[in-house]
């Protein structure tokens, strides 16, 4: 996991997340017994790496392209996508959300040159294009 501090607008350097009486609480930066949703956003590691070996977390912004085939010939134009990694609970899977068009994160690893280019908190302008 990595944890975004909502109050300081930065990632915690060191984070400890605990379950206490069935409620998720944080013990980060000496703020005890506060609901994580009040002070932080917990972003799970997806278990996957991008093409540069960078760990991919929920909330990361990923850029990827794909070569489209026309018959047996490769189309020289590549389509490029940029989206946010999200977990879809009803599917039980991580996806890259590109303007409400979801690509399975597992599928994205088969596209050319996929990689983490930022995160939703610090680099949201990357999604404006």
Short mmCIF file of C-alpha atoms in Angstrom, two decimals:
data_model
loop_
_atom_site.label_atom_id
_atom_site.label_comp_id
_atom_site.label_asym_id
_atom_site.label_seq_id
_atom_site.Cartn_x
_atom_site.Cartn_y
_atom_site.Cartn_z
CA UNK A 1 0.00 0.00 0.00
CA UNK A 2 0.86 3.64 -0.28
CA UNK A 3 -1.10 6.33 1.53
CA UNK A 4 -2.02 9.85 0.36
CA UNK A 5 -2.26 12.37 3.21
CA UNK A 6 -5.37 14.47 2.49
CA UNK A 7 -4.37 17.16 4.98
CA UNK A 8 -0.77 17.67 3.82
CA UNK A 9 -1.46 16.89 0.12
CA UNK A 10 1.45 14.47 -0.12
CA UNK A 11 2.22 10.79 0.26
CA UNK A 12 3.16 9.66 3.75
CA UNK A 13 6.84 8.77 3.97
CA UNK A 14 6.03 5.95 6.35
CA UNK A 15 2.53 4.59 6.80
CA UNK A 16 0.99 2.15 9.23
CA UNK A 17 -2.58 1.05 8.62
CA UNK A 18 -4.36 -1.00 11.27
CA UNK A 19 -7.70 -2.72 11.64
CA UNK A 20 -9.21 -2.08 15.05
CA UNK A 21 -12.60 -3.43 16.12
CA UNK A 22 -13.49 -3.98 12.46
CA UNK A 23 -12.81 -0.32 11.65
CA UNK A 24 -9.84 0.80 9.60
CA UNK A 25 -7.73 3.29 11.52
CA UNK A 26 -4.45 4.98 10.80
CA UNK A 27 -1.46 5.53 13.03
CA UNK A 28 0.37 7.91 10.74
CA UNK A 29 2.22 11.06 11.74
CA UNK A 30 0.97 10.65 15.33
CA UNK A 31 -2.69 10.89 14.33
CA UNK A 32 -4.26 7.93 16.12
CA UNK A 33 -7.71 6.42 15.98
CA UNK A 34 -8.87 8.50 13.06
CA UNK A 35 -10.76 6.92 10.22
CA UNK A 36 -8.48 6.52 7.24
CA UNK A 37 -11.10 8.11 4.99
CA UNK A 38 -10.92 11.28 7.10
CA UNK A 39 -7.18 11.78 6.82
CA UNK A 40 -5.89 9.61 4.01
CA UNK A 41 -6.52 7.68 0.81
CA UNK A 42 -5.14 4.15 0.88
CA UNK A 43 -3.94 3.00 -2.55
CA UNK A 44 -3.23 -0.73 -2.90
CA UNK A 45 -0.37 -2.09 -5.00
CA UNK A 46 -1.81 -3.96 -8.00
CA UNK A 47 0.92 -6.60 -8.05
CA UNK A 48 2.01 -5.47 -11.53
CA UNK A 49 4.96 -3.50 -12.86
CA UNK A 50 5.00 -1.19 -15.87
CA UNK A 51 7.39 -1.70 -18.79
CA UNK A 52 10.09 0.21 -16.87
CA UNK A 53 9.79 -1.92 -13.73
CA UNK A 54 7.79 0.71 -11.77
CA UNK A 55 5.18 -0.63 -9.34
CA UNK A 56 1.59 0.21 -10.37
CA UNK A 57 -0.78 1.39 -7.63
CA UNK A 58 -4.45 2.29 -7.64
CA UNK A 59 -4.60 6.02 -8.43
CA UNK A 60 -1.64 5.95 -10.82
CA UNK A 61 -1.97 7.54 -14.24
CA UNK A 62 -0.89 5.14 -16.96
CA UNK A 63 -0.11 5.88 -20.60
CA UNK A 64 -0.19 3.14 -23.22
CA UNK A 65 -0.52 2.62 -26.95
CA UNK A 66 -1.47 -0.27 -29.18
CA UNK A 67 -0.68 -1.36 -32.69
CA UNK A 68 -3.85 -2.03 -34.61
CA UNK A 69 -3.80 -4.78 -37.21
CA UNK A 70 -5.48 -4.45 -40.61
CA UNK A 71 -5.71 -7.99 -41.88
CA UNK A 72 -2.19 -9.34 -41.43
CA UNK A 73 -0.56 -5.91 -41.78
CA UNK A 74 0.31 -3.57 -38.92
CA UNK A 75 -1.18 -0.10 -39.11
CA UNK A 76 1.70 2.36 -38.72
CA UNK A 77 -0.47 4.72 -36.66
CA UNK A 78 -0.60 3.89 -33.00
CA UNK A 79 -3.51 4.86 -30.82
CA UNK A 80 -2.46 6.31 -27.48
CA UNK A 81 -4.42 6.15 -24.23
CA UNK A 82 -4.03 7.81 -20.83
CA UNK A 83 -6.10 6.78 -17.82
CA UNK A 84 -6.30 6.22 -14.06
CA UNK A 85 -5.84 2.83 -12.41
CA UNK A 86 -8.97 1.94 -10.44
CA UNK A 87 -10.31 -1.18 -8.74
CA UNK A 88 -13.75 -2.27 -9.92
CA UNK A 89 -15.20 -4.35 -7.09
CA UNK A 90 -18.04 -5.90 -9.10
CA UNK A 91 -15.43 -7.30 -11.50
CA UNK A 92 -12.81 -7.93 -8.85
CA UNK A 93 -10.16 -6.43 -11.12
CA UNK A 94 -7.98 -3.40 -11.67
CA UNK A 95 -8.71 -1.36 -14.78
CA UNK A 96 -7.30 1.71 -16.49
CA UNK A 97 -10.20 4.17 -16.75
CA UNK A 98 -9.77 6.22 -19.94
CA UNK A 99 -12.77 8.58 -20.02
CA UNK A 100 -15.17 5.85 -18.85
CA UNK A 101 -13.72 3.29 -21.24
CA UNK A 102 -12.14 0.68 -19.00
CA UNK A 103 -9.19 -1.45 -20.08
CA UNK A 104 -8.22 -4.40 -17.90
CA UNK A 105 -4.85 -3.62 -16.32
CA UNK A 106 -3.73 -7.13 -17.30
CA UNK A 107 -4.55 -6.32 -20.95
CA UNK A 108 -2.68 -3.00 -20.80
CA UNK A 109 0.55 -4.90 -20.18
CA UNK A 110 0.22 -6.26 -23.75
CA UNK A 111 0.13 -2.79 -25.31
CA UNK A 112 3.27 -1.08 -26.56
CA UNK A 113 5.15 1.08 -24.08
CA UNK A 114 2.78 1.15 -21.15
CA UNK A 115 3.98 3.04 -18.12
CA UNK A 116 3.15 5.04 -15.04
CA UNK A 117 3.42 8.76 -15.83
CA UNK A 118 2.08 10.15 -12.56
CA UNK A 119 -0.73 9.85 -10.05
CA UNK A 120 -4.20 11.33 -9.69
CA UNK A 121 -3.25 13.57 -6.75
CA UNK A 122 -0.10 15.27 -8.03
CA UNK A 123 -0.57 15.02 -11.80
CA UNK A 124 -4.31 15.24 -12.53
CA UNK A 125 -3.64 17.65 -15.43
CA UNK A 126 -2.23 14.70 -17.39
CA UNK A 127 -5.83 13.51 -17.77
CA UNK A 128 -7.10 16.73 -19.35
CA UNK A 129 -5.85 15.88 -22.85
#
